[in-house]
mmCIF file of C-alpha atoms in Angstrom:
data_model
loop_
_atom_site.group_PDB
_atom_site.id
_atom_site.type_symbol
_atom_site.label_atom_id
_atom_site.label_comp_id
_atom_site.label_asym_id
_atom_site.label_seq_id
_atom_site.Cartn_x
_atom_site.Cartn_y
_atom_site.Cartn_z
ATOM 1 C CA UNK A 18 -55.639 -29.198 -13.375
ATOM 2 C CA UNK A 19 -56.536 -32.534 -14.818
ATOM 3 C CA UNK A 20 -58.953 -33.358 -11.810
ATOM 4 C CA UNK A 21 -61.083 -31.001 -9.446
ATOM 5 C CA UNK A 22 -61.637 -31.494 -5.779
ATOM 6 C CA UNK A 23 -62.521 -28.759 -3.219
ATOM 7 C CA UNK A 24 -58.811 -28.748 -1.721
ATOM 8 C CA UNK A 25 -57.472 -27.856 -5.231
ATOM 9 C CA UNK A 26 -60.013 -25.307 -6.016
ATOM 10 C CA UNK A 27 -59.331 -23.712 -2.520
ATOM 11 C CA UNK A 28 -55.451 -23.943 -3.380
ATOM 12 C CA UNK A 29 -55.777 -22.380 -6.854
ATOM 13 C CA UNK A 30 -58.160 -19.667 -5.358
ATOM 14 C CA UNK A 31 -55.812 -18.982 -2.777
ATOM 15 C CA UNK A 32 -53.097 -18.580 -4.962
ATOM 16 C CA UNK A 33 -55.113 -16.054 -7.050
ATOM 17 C CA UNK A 34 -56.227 -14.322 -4.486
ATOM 18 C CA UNK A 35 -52.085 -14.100 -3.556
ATOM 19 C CA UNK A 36 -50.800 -13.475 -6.960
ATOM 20 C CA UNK A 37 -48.952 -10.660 -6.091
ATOM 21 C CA UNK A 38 -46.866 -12.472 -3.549
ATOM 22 C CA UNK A 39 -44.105 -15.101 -3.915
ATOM 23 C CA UNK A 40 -44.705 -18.110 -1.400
ATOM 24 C CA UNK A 41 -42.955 -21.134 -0.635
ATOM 25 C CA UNK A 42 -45.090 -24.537 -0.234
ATOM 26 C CA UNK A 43 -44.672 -24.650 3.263
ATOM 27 C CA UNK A 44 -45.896 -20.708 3.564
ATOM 28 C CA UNK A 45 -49.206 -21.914 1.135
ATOM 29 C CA UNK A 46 -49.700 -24.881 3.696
ATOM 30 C CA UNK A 47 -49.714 -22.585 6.681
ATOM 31 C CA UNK A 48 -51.573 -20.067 5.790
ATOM 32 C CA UNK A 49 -54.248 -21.844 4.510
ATOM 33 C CA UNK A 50 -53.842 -24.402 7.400
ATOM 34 C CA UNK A 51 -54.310 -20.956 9.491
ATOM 35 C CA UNK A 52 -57.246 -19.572 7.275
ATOM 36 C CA UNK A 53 -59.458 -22.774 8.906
ATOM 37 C CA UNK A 54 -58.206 -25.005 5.601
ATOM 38 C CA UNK A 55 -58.336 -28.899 5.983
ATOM 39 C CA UNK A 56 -55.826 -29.203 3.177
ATOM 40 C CA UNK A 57 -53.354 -31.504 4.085
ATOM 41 C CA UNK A 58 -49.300 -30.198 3.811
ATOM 42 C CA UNK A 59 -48.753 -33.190 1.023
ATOM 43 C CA UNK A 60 -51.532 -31.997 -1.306
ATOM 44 C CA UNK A 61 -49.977 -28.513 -1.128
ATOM 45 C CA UNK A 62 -47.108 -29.822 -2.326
ATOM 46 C CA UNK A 63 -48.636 -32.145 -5.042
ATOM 47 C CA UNK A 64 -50.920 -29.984 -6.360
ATOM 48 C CA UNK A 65 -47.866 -26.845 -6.548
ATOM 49 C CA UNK A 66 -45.818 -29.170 -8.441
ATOM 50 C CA UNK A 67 -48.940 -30.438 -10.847
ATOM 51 C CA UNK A 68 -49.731 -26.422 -11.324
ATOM 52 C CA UNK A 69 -46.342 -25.774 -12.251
ATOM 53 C CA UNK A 70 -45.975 -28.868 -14.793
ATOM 54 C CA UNK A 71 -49.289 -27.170 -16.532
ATOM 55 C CA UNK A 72 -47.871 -23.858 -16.210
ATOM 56 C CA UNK A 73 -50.403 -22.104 -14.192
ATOM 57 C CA UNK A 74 -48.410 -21.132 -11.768
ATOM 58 C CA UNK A 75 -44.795 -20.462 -11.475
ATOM 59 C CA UNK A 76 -41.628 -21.530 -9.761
ATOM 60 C CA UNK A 77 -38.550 -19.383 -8.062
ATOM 61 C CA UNK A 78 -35.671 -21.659 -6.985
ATOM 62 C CA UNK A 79 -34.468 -19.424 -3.850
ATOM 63 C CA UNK A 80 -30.708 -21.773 -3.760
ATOM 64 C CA UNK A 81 -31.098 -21.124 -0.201
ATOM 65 C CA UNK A 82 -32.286 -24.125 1.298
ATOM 66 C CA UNK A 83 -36.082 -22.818 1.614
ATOM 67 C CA UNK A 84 -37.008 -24.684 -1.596
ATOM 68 C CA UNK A 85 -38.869 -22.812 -4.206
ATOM 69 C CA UNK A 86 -41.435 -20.121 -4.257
ATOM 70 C CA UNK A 87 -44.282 -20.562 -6.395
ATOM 71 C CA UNK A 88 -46.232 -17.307 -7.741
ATOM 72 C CA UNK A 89 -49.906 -17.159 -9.745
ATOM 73 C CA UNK A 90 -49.754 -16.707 -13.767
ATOM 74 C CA UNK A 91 -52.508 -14.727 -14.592
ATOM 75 C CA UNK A 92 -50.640 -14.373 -18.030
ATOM 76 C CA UNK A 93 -48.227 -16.759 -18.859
ATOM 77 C CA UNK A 94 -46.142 -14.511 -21.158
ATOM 78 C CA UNK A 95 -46.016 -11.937 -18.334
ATOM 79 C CA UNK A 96 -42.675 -13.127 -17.007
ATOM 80 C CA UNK A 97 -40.345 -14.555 -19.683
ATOM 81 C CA UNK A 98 -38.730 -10.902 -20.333
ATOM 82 C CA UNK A 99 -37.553 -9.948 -17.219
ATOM 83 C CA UNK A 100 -34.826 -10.141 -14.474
ATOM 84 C CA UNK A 101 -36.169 -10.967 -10.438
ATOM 85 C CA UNK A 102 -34.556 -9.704 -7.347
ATOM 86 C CA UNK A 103 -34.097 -11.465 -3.864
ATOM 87 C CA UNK A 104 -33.814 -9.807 -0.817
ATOM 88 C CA UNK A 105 -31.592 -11.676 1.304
ATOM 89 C CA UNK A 106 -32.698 -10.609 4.496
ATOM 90 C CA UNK A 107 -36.599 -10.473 3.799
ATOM 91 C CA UNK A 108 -36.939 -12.914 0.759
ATOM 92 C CA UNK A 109 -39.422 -10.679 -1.301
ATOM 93 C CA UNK A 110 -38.644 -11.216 -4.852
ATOM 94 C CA UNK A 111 -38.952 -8.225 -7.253
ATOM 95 C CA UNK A 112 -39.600 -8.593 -11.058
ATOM 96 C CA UNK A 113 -37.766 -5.892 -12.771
ATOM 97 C CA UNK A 114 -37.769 -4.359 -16.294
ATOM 98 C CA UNK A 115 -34.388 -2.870 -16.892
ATOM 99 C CA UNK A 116 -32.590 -1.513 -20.163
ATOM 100 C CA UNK A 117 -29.274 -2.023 -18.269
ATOM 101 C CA UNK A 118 -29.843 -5.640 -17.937
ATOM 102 C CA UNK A 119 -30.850 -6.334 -21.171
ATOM 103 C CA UNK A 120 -28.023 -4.517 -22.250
ATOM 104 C CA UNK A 121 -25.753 -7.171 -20.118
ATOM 105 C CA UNK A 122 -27.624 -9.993 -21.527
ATOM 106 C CA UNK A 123 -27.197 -8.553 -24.936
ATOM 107 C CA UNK A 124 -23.158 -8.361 -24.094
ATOM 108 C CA UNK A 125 -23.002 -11.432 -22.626
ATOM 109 C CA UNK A 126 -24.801 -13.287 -25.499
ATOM 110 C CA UNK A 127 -22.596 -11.588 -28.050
ATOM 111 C CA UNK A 128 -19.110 -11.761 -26.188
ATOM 112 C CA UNK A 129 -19.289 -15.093 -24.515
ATOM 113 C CA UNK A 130 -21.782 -16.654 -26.399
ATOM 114 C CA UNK A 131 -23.980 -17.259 -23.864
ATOM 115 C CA UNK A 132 -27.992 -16.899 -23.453
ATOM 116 C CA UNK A 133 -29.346 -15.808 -20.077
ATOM 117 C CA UNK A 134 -32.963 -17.331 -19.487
ATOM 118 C CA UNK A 135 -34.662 -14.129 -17.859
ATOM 119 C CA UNK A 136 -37.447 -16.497 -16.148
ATOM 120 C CA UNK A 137 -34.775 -17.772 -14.053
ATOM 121 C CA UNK A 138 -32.290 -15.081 -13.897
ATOM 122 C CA UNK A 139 -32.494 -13.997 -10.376
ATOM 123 C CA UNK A 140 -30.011 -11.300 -8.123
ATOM 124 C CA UNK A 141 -29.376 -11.422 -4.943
ATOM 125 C CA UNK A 142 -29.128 -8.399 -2.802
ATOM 126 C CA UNK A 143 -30.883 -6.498 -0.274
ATOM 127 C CA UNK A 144 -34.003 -4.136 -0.781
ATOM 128 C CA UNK A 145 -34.027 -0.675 0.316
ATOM 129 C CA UNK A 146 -36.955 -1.342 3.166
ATOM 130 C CA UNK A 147 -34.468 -3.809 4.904
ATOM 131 C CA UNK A 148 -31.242 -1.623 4.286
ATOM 132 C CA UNK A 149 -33.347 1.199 5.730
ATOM 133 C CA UNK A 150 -33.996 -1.187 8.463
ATOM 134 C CA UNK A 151 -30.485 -2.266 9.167
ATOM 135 C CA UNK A 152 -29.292 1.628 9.432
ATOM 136 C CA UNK A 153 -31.352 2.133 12.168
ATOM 137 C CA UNK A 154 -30.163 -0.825 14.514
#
């Protein structure tokens, strides 16, 4: 970040600290809000969208209405060759590696002319915990 103040040093080390998980602004604001955190709900969303701009973090549009989710680069190159899954009952997003989806992005680049970006390429579906889940109700 261009400038450092304690409120975005706690934000980026709560963010690393969380770079596993896939959080929207408003979850960020809440649980740090619930951690004892005096950082207000505006500077989480300033400083997410300055962190993005400079690439250390990045951002999941959901297109449901809940805005983005913003996930921790630890490696900025990490990401780019991959598809993500959504769960549409939970919301966890999944980065996955798959030879049958490059394969599809291979056909669809050579018979439609048309390049997928994998950052942004994202499925929507349900994930086996919450399909296990809705068996047993």
């Amino acid at each position: 970040m261009s400038y450092k103040t304690k409120q975005s040093e706690e934000l980026i080390e709560f963010l690393k600290q969380n770079k596993n998980r896939h959080m929207t602004a408003e979850e960020v604001y809440g649980e740090l809000h619930s951690n004892g955190s005096t950082v207000g709900r505006t500077t989480v969303y300033r400083h997410l969208e300055k962190l993005y701009a400079e690439g250390a973090i990045r951002k999941f549009l959901t297109g449901d209405n809940s805005g983005a989710c913003f996930q921790y680069v630890d490696n900025p190159e990490a990401c780019h060759n991959h598809y993500h899954l959504r769960c549409n009952s939970c919301g966890r997003l999944i980065h996955t590696d798959c030879d049958f989806l490059n394969e599809l992005a291979e056909h669809i680049k050579d018979e439609h002319s048309f390049y997928l970006d994998t950052e942004k390429t994202v499925i929507y579906g349900v994930c086996e915990h919450c399909k296990a889940n809705e068996k047993e109700v």
